[in-house]
Amino acid sequence: MRTIGVFDSGVGGVSVLKEVLRKFPADNIIYFGDSLHAPYGEKEIDEIRSLCLKVSDFLVYEKKVDALVIACNTATGAAMDTMQKRYGIPVVGVVENGAAEGVKYTHNKNIGVIATPATIKMDLYKKSIAKIDSSIKTYSVKCPLFVGMIEKGWEDTLENDELIKSYLNEFSVEIDTLILGCTH
Ligand code: DGL
């Protein structure tokens, strides 16, 4: 039986885990949420990378996973390339697919991305979208407060509606497609 390791900085990646479980019901799945060090998205890139590698070393060398799913946008940007070179197993992240979906839907070629400060600093979605269609403009808004809201499990409150609205109001142009580039 194959073992697939799925990891995120916390509980947000459970949405990705659900898909992995649906697609690979016969496989053994290990989920690692690094809640001790969350949020990743407000740390320096080097620090995020070294936290990610601690988790992936554990999953690859101790738990002997056959494949790794990085269920975290920030970690995908900071560490996916390094992990792909470090281990001889498939390592997949979440950014490219999200970017490709956004490109499918936009008509006015203005895509909005809401994500962690680190994801935006690394221009992850901007670069992925430009690789597919360089005529598309990507506008980004940092949403650091989503992490606390999801980790604490209070996503359905009026305050959160207000928070989401205030983030969306930060877009200065009319976007017709929004990518939630954050597990939280
Ligand atoms: N999992 C992170 C991401 O998708 C969000 C939470 C965090 O900052 O740790 O970018």
PDB file of C-alpha atoms and ligand atoms in Angstrom:
ATOM      1  CA  MET A   1       0.000   0.000   0.000  1.00  0.00           C
ATOM      2  CA  ARG A   2       1.261   3.500  -0.870  1.00  0.00           C
ATOM      3  CA  THR A   3       1.544   6.202   1.765  1.00  0.00           C
ATOM      4  CA  ILE A   4       0.881   9.837   0.870  1.00  0.00           C
ATOM      5  CA  GLY A   5       2.000  12.622   3.196  1.00  0.00           C
ATOM      6  CA  VAL A   6      -0.098  15.789   3.202  1.00  0.00           C
ATOM      7  CA  PHE A   7       1.048  18.816   5.116  1.00  0.00           C
ATOM      8  CA  ASP A   8       0.081  22.364   5.948  1.00  0.00           C
ATOM      9  CA  SER A   9       1.032  24.926   8.538  1.00  0.00           C
ATOM     10  CA  GLY A  10      -2.185  24.054  10.395  1.00  0.00           C
ATOM     11  CA  VAL A  11      -5.741  22.868   9.845  1.00  0.00           C
ATOM     12  CA  GLY A  12      -6.451  24.835   6.643  1.00  0.00           C
ATOM     13  CA  GLY A  13      -4.955  22.081   4.481  1.00  0.00           C
ATOM     14  CA  VAL A  14      -7.714  19.708   5.571  1.00  0.00           C
ATOM     15  CA  SER A  15      -9.654  20.975   2.526  1.00  0.00           C
ATOM     16  CA  VAL A  16      -6.855  19.543   0.357  1.00  0.00           C
ATOM     17  CA  LEU A  17      -6.717  16.395   2.490  1.00  0.00           C
ATOM     18  CA  LYS A  18     -10.406  15.742   1.744  1.00  0.00           C
ATOM     19  CA  GLU A  19      -9.667  15.766  -1.994  1.00  0.00           C
ATOM     20  CA  VAL A  20      -6.658  13.468  -1.552  1.00  0.00           C
ATOM     21  CA  LEU A  21      -8.824  11.021   0.425  1.00  0.00           C
ATOM     22  CA  ARG A  22     -11.514  11.159  -2.268  1.00  0.00           C
ATOM     23  CA  LYS A  23      -9.042  10.561  -5.106  1.00  0.00           C
ATOM     24  CA  PHE A  24      -6.902   7.922  -3.414  1.00  0.00           C
ATOM     25  CA  PRO A  25      -9.262   5.968  -1.123  1.00  0.00           C
ATOM     26  CA  ALA A  26      -7.065   2.860  -1.125  1.00  0.00           C
ATOM     27  CA  ASP A  27      -3.911   4.650   0.008  1.00  0.00           C
ATOM     28  CA  ASN A  28      -2.583   5.285   3.463  1.00  0.00           C
ATOM     29  CA  ILE A  29      -2.696   9.043   4.133  1.00  0.00           C
ATOM     30  CA  ILE A  30      -0.770  10.913   6.835  1.00  0.00           C
ATOM     31  CA  TYR A  31      -1.740  14.526   7.552  1.00  0.00           C
ATOM     32  CA  PHE A  32       0.735  16.817   9.330  1.00  0.00           C
ATOM     33  CA  GLY A  33      -0.490  20.238  10.494  1.00  0.00           C
ATOM     34  CA  ASP A  34       2.394  22.302  11.864  1.00  0.00           C
ATOM     35  CA  SER A  35       0.124  24.333  14.168  1.00  0.00           C
ATOM     36  CA  LEU A  36       3.037  24.832  16.568  1.00  0.00           C
ATOM     37  CA  HIS A  37       4.714  27.120  14.028  1.00  0.00           C
ATOM     38  CA  ALA A  38       1.661  28.627  12.298  1.00  0.00           C
ATOM     39  CA  PRO A  39       1.253  31.077  10.759  1.00  0.00           C
ATOM     40  CA  TYR A  40       3.906  30.455   8.113  1.00  0.00           C
ATOM     41  CA  GLY A  41       2.663  33.324   5.991  1.00  0.00           C
ATOM     42  CA  GLU A  42       4.065  36.071   8.183  1.00  0.00           C
ATOM     43  CA  LYS A  43       7.564  34.623   8.530  1.00  0.00           C
ATOM     44  CA  GLU A  44      10.695  35.170   6.451  1.00  0.00           C
ATOM     45  CA  ILE A  45      10.997  32.851   3.436  1.00  0.00           C
ATOM     46  CA  ASP A  46      14.186  31.131   4.729  1.00  0.00           C
ATOM     47  CA  GLU A  47      12.529  30.373   8.045  1.00  0.00           C
ATOM     48  CA  ILE A  48       9.425  28.999   6.299  1.00  0.00           C
ATOM     49  CA  ARG A  49      11.648  26.786   4.132  1.00  0.00           C
ATOM     50  CA  SER A  50      13.515  25.341   7.094  1.00  0.00           C
ATOM     51  CA  LEU A  51      10.248  24.657   8.981  1.00  0.00           C
ATOM     52  CA  CYS A  52       8.860  22.917   5.888  1.00  0.00           C
ATOM     53  CA  LEU A  53      11.973  20.783   5.474  1.00  0.00           C
ATOM     54  CA  LYS A  54      11.753  19.613   9.094  1.00  0.00           C
ATOM     55  CA  VAL A  55       8.220  18.419   8.429  1.00  0.00           C
ATOM     56  CA  SER A  56       9.007  16.853   5.065  1.00  0.00           C
ATOM     57  CA  ASP A  57      12.175  15.128   6.381  1.00  0.00           C
ATOM     58  CA  PHE A  58      10.021  13.588   9.098  1.00  0.00           C
ATOM     59  CA  LEU A  59       7.387  12.442   6.615  1.00  0.00           C
ATOM     60  CA  VAL A  60       9.892  11.113   4.060  1.00  0.00           C
ATOM     61  CA  TYR A  61      12.593   9.611   6.310  1.00  0.00           C
ATOM     62  CA  GLU A  62      10.592   8.538   9.368  1.00  0.00           C
ATOM     63  CA  LYS A  63       7.142   7.884   7.973  1.00  0.00           C
ATOM     64  CA  LYS A  64       8.473   6.665   4.605  1.00  0.00           C
ATOM     65  CA  VAL A  65       5.819   8.381   2.496  1.00  0.00           C
ATOM     66  CA  ASP A  66       5.829   7.611  -1.238  1.00  0.00           C
ATOM     67  CA  ALA A  67       4.581  11.067  -2.266  1.00  0.00           C
ATOM     68  CA  LEU A  68       4.179  14.471  -0.654  1.00  0.00           C
ATOM     69  CA  VAL A  69       1.333  16.944  -1.083  1.00  0.00           C
ATOM     70  CA  ILE A  70       2.152  20.452   0.118  1.00  0.00           C
ATOM     71  CA  ALA A  71      -1.340  21.600   1.076  1.00  0.00           C
ATOM     72  CA  CYS A  72      -0.136  25.125   1.799  1.00  0.00           C
ATOM     73  CA  ASN A  73       0.394  27.980  -0.643  1.00  0.00           C
ATOM     74  CA  THR A  74       3.131  29.653   1.383  1.00  0.00           C
ATOM     75  CA  ALA A  75       5.060  26.377   1.814  1.00  0.00           C
ATOM     76  CA  THR A  76       4.668  25.554  -1.879  1.00  0.00           C
ATOM     77  CA  GLY A  77       6.412  28.802  -2.775  1.00  0.00           C
ATOM     78  CA  ALA A  78       9.098  28.606  -0.120  1.00  0.00           C
ATOM     79  CA  ALA A  79      10.034  24.924  -0.292  1.00  0.00           C
ATOM     80  CA  MET A  80       8.552  22.906  -3.169  1.00  0.00           C
ATOM     81  CA  ASP A  81      11.567  23.270  -5.484  1.00  0.00           C
ATOM     82  CA  THR A  82      13.969  22.300  -2.688  1.00  0.00           C
ATOM     83  CA  MET A  83      11.851  19.282  -1.744  1.00  0.00           C
ATOM     84  CA  GLN A  84      11.610  18.121  -5.346  1.00  0.00           C
ATOM     85  CA  LYS A  85      15.402  18.113  -5.557  1.00  0.00           C
ATOM     86  CA  ARG A  86      15.927  16.625  -2.083  1.00  0.00           C
ATOM     87  CA  TYR A  87      13.693  13.535  -2.260  1.00  0.00           C
ATOM     88  CA  GLY A  88      13.315  11.031  -5.075  1.00  0.00           C
ATOM     89  CA  ILE A  89       9.533  10.990  -4.768  1.00  0.00           C
ATOM     90  CA  PRO A  90       6.708  13.057  -6.319  1.00  0.00           C
ATOM     91  CA  VAL A  91       6.170  16.368  -4.488  1.00  0.00           C
ATOM     92  CA  VAL A  92       3.167  18.462  -5.521  1.00  0.00           C
ATOM     93  CA  GLY A  93       1.985  21.859  -4.322  1.00  0.00           C
ATOM     94  CA  VAL A  94      -1.177  23.896  -4.624  1.00  0.00           C
ATOM     95  CA  VAL A  95      -0.292  27.073  -6.509  1.00  0.00           C
ATOM     96  CA  GLU A  96      -0.120  26.010 -10.170  1.00  0.00           C
ATOM     97  CA  ASN A  97      -3.553  24.401 -10.210  1.00  0.00           C
ATOM     98  CA  GLY A  98      -5.156  27.401  -8.517  1.00  0.00           C
ATOM     99  CA  ALA A  99      -3.534  29.748 -11.004  1.00  0.00           C
ATOM    100  CA  ALA A 100      -4.666  27.596 -13.951  1.00  0.00           C
ATOM    101  CA  GLU A 101      -8.263  27.584 -12.654  1.00  0.00           C
ATOM    102  CA  GLY A 102      -8.244  31.370 -12.342  1.00  0.00           C
ATOM    103  CA  VAL A 103      -6.993  31.753 -15.905  1.00  0.00           C
ATOM    104  CA  LYS A 104      -9.879  29.561 -17.150  1.00  0.00           C
ATOM    105  CA  TYR A 105     -12.526  31.862 -15.688  1.00  0.00           C
ATOM    106  CA  THR A 106     -11.365  35.410 -16.290  1.00  0.00           C
ATOM    107  CA  HIS A 107     -12.858  37.422 -19.170  1.00  0.00           C
ATOM    108  CA  ASN A 108     -11.590  40.896 -18.368  1.00  0.00           C
ATOM    109  CA  LYS A 109      -8.087  39.506 -17.660  1.00  0.00           C
ATOM    110  CA  ASN A 110      -7.938  41.027 -14.187  1.00  0.00           C
ATOM    111  CA  ILE A 111      -7.470  38.333 -11.545  1.00  0.00           C
ATOM    112  CA  GLY A 112      -7.457  39.060  -7.827  1.00  0.00           C
ATOM    113  CA  VAL A 113      -5.502  36.951  -5.353  1.00  0.00           C
ATOM    114  CA  ILE A 114      -5.944  36.956  -1.616  1.00  0.00           C
ATOM    115  CA  ALA A 115      -3.125  35.199   0.192  1.00  0.00           C
ATOM    116  CA  THR A 116      -0.592  35.420   2.995  1.00  0.00           C
ATOM    117  CA  PRO A 117       2.012  38.213   3.029  1.00  0.00           C
ATOM    118  CA  ALA A 118       4.747  35.656   2.172  1.00  0.00           C
ATOM    119  CA  THR A 119       2.832  34.218  -0.800  1.00  0.00           C
ATOM    120  CA  ILE A 120       2.339  37.709  -2.152  1.00  0.00           C
ATOM    121  CA  LYS A 121       5.947  38.691  -1.473  1.00  0.00           C
ATOM    122  CA  MET A 122       7.094  35.669  -3.523  1.00  0.00           C
ATOM    123  CA  ASP A 123       4.687  36.666  -6.369  1.00  0.00           C
ATOM    124  CA  LEU A 124       3.637  33.031  -6.600  1.00  0.00           C
ATOM    125  CA  TYR A 125       0.301  33.493  -8.329  1.00  0.00           C
ATOM    126  CA  LYS A 126       1.471  36.419 -10.439  1.00  0.00           C
ATOM    127  CA  LYS A 127       4.327  34.301 -11.850  1.00  0.00           C
ATOM    128  CA  SER A 128       2.206  31.172 -12.374  1.00  0.00           C
ATOM    129  CA  ILE A 129      -0.554  33.145 -14.104  1.00  0.00           C
ATOM    130  CA  ALA A 130       1.926  35.022 -16.312  1.00  0.00           C
ATOM    131  CA  LYS A 131       3.459  31.701 -17.386  1.00  0.00           C
ATOM    132  CA  ILE A 132       0.061  30.611 -18.709  1.00  0.00           C
ATOM    133  CA  ASP A 133      -1.088  33.954 -20.163  1.00  0.00           C
ATOM    134  CA  SER A 134       1.171  36.982 -19.934  1.00  0.00           C
ATOM    135  CA  SER A 135      -1.647  39.354 -20.947  1.00  0.00           C
ATOM    136  CA  ILE A 136      -3.474  38.729 -17.653  1.00  0.00           C
ATOM    137  CA  LYS A 137      -2.963  41.194 -14.809  1.00  0.00           C
ATOM    138  CA  THR A 138      -2.821  39.857 -11.272  1.00  0.00           C
ATOM    139  CA  TYR A 139      -3.748  42.033  -8.291  1.00  0.00           C
ATOM    140  CA  SER A 140      -2.952  40.825  -4.793  1.00  0.00           C
ATOM    141  CA  VAL A 141      -4.234  41.613  -1.315  1.00  0.00           C
ATOM    142  CA  LYS A 142      -2.641  40.241   1.855  1.00  0.00           C
ATOM    143  CA  CYS A 143      -5.087  38.508   4.194  1.00  0.00           C
ATOM    144  CA  PRO A 144      -3.095  37.605   7.333  1.00  0.00           C
ATOM    145  CA  LEU A 145      -6.145  37.634   9.603  1.00  0.00           C
ATOM    146  CA  PHE A 146      -7.750  34.632   7.901  1.00  0.00           C
ATOM    147  CA  VAL A 147      -5.324  32.290   9.668  1.00  0.00           C
ATOM    148  CA  GLY A 148      -6.493  33.084  13.189  1.00  0.00           C
ATOM    149  CA  MET A 149     -10.100  32.869  12.142  1.00  0.00           C
ATOM    150  CA  ILE A 150      -9.796  29.381  10.626  1.00  0.00           C
ATOM    151  CA  GLU A 151      -7.349  27.938  13.177  1.00  0.00           C
ATOM    152  CA  LYS A 152      -9.743  28.947  15.962  1.00  0.00           C
ATOM    153  CA  GLY A 153     -12.697  27.485  14.049  1.00  0.00           C
ATOM    154  CA  TRP A 154     -14.829  30.631  14.045  1.00  0.00           C
ATOM    155  CA  GLU A 155     -15.279  31.065  10.323  1.00  0.00           C
ATOM    156  CA  ASP A 156     -19.059  31.736  10.328  1.00  0.00           C
ATOM    157  CA  THR A 157     -19.391  35.037  12.144  1.00  0.00           C
ATOM    158  CA  LEU A 158     -20.533  38.518  11.205  1.00  0.00           C
ATOM    159  CA  GLU A 159     -17.083  39.926  12.035  1.00  0.00           C
ATOM    160  CA  ASN A 160     -15.564  37.598   9.469  1.00  0.00           C
ATOM    161  CA  ASP A 161     -17.996  38.742   6.779  1.00  0.00           C
ATOM    162  CA  GLU A 162     -16.825  42.261   7.534  1.00  0.00           C
ATOM    163  CA  LEU A 163     -13.185  41.199   7.441  1.00  0.00           C
ATOM    164  CA  ILE A 164     -13.624  39.492   4.061  1.00  0.00           C
ATOM    165  CA  LYS A 165     -15.444  42.558   2.692  1.00  0.00           C
ATOM    166  CA  SER A 166     -12.704  44.874   3.896  1.00  0.00           C
ATOM    167  CA  TYR A 167     -10.016  42.755   2.196  1.00  0.00           C
ATOM    168  CA  LEU A 168     -12.008  42.656  -1.038  1.00  0.00           C
ATOM    169  CA  ASN A 169     -12.514  46.433  -0.931  1.00  0.00           C
ATOM    170  CA  GLU A 170      -8.747  46.810  -1.168  1.00  0.00           C
ATOM    171  CA  PHE A 171      -8.798  45.819  -4.852  1.00  0.00           C
ATOM    172  CA  SER A 172      -8.427  49.039  -6.779  1.00  0.00           C
ATOM    173  CA  VAL A 173      -9.525  47.668 -10.168  1.00  0.00           C
ATOM    174  CA  GLU A 174     -12.462  45.577 -11.261  1.00  0.00           C
ATOM    175  CA  ILE A 175     -11.418  41.963 -10.987  1.00  0.00           C
ATOM    176  CA  ASP A 176     -13.767  39.315 -12.418  1.00  0.00           C
ATOM    177  CA  THR A 177     -12.036  36.304 -10.855  1.00  0.00           C
ATOM    178  CA  LEU A 178     -10.774  35.854  -7.326  1.00  0.00           C
ATOM    179  CA  ILE A 179      -8.274  33.206  -6.248  1.00  0.00           C
ATOM    180  CA  LEU A 180      -8.190  32.273  -2.584  1.00  0.00           C
ATOM    181  CA  GLY A 181      -4.438  31.645  -2.602  1.00  0.00           C
ATOM    182  CA  CYS A 182      -4.447  30.588   1.014  1.00  0.00           C
ATOM    183  CA  THR A 183      -5.671  27.448   2.737  1.00  0.00           C
ATOM    184  CA  HIS A 184      -7.226  29.604   5.426  1.00  0.00           C
TER     185      HIS A 184
HETATM  186  N1  DGL B   1      -1.351  27.497   4.954  1.00  0.00           N
HETATM  187  C1  DGL B   1      -0.994  28.852   4.624  1.00  0.00           C
HETATM  188  C2  DGL B   1      -1.126  29.068   3.120  1.00  0.00           C
HETATM  189  O1  DGL B   1      -1.877  28.404   2.431  1.00  0.00           O
HETATM  190  C3  DGL B   1      -1.843  29.852   5.356  1.00  0.00           C
HETATM  191  C4  DGL B   1      -1.639  29.834   6.842  1.00  0.00           C
HETATM  192  C5  DGL B   1      -0.276  30.306   7.332  1.00  0.00           C
HETATM  193  O2  DGL B   1       0.097  31.467   7.091  1.00  0.00           O
HETATM  194  O3  DGL B   1       0.366  29.507   7.955  1.00  0.00           O
HETATM  195  O4  DGL B   1      -0.460  29.924   2.601  1.00  0.00           O
END
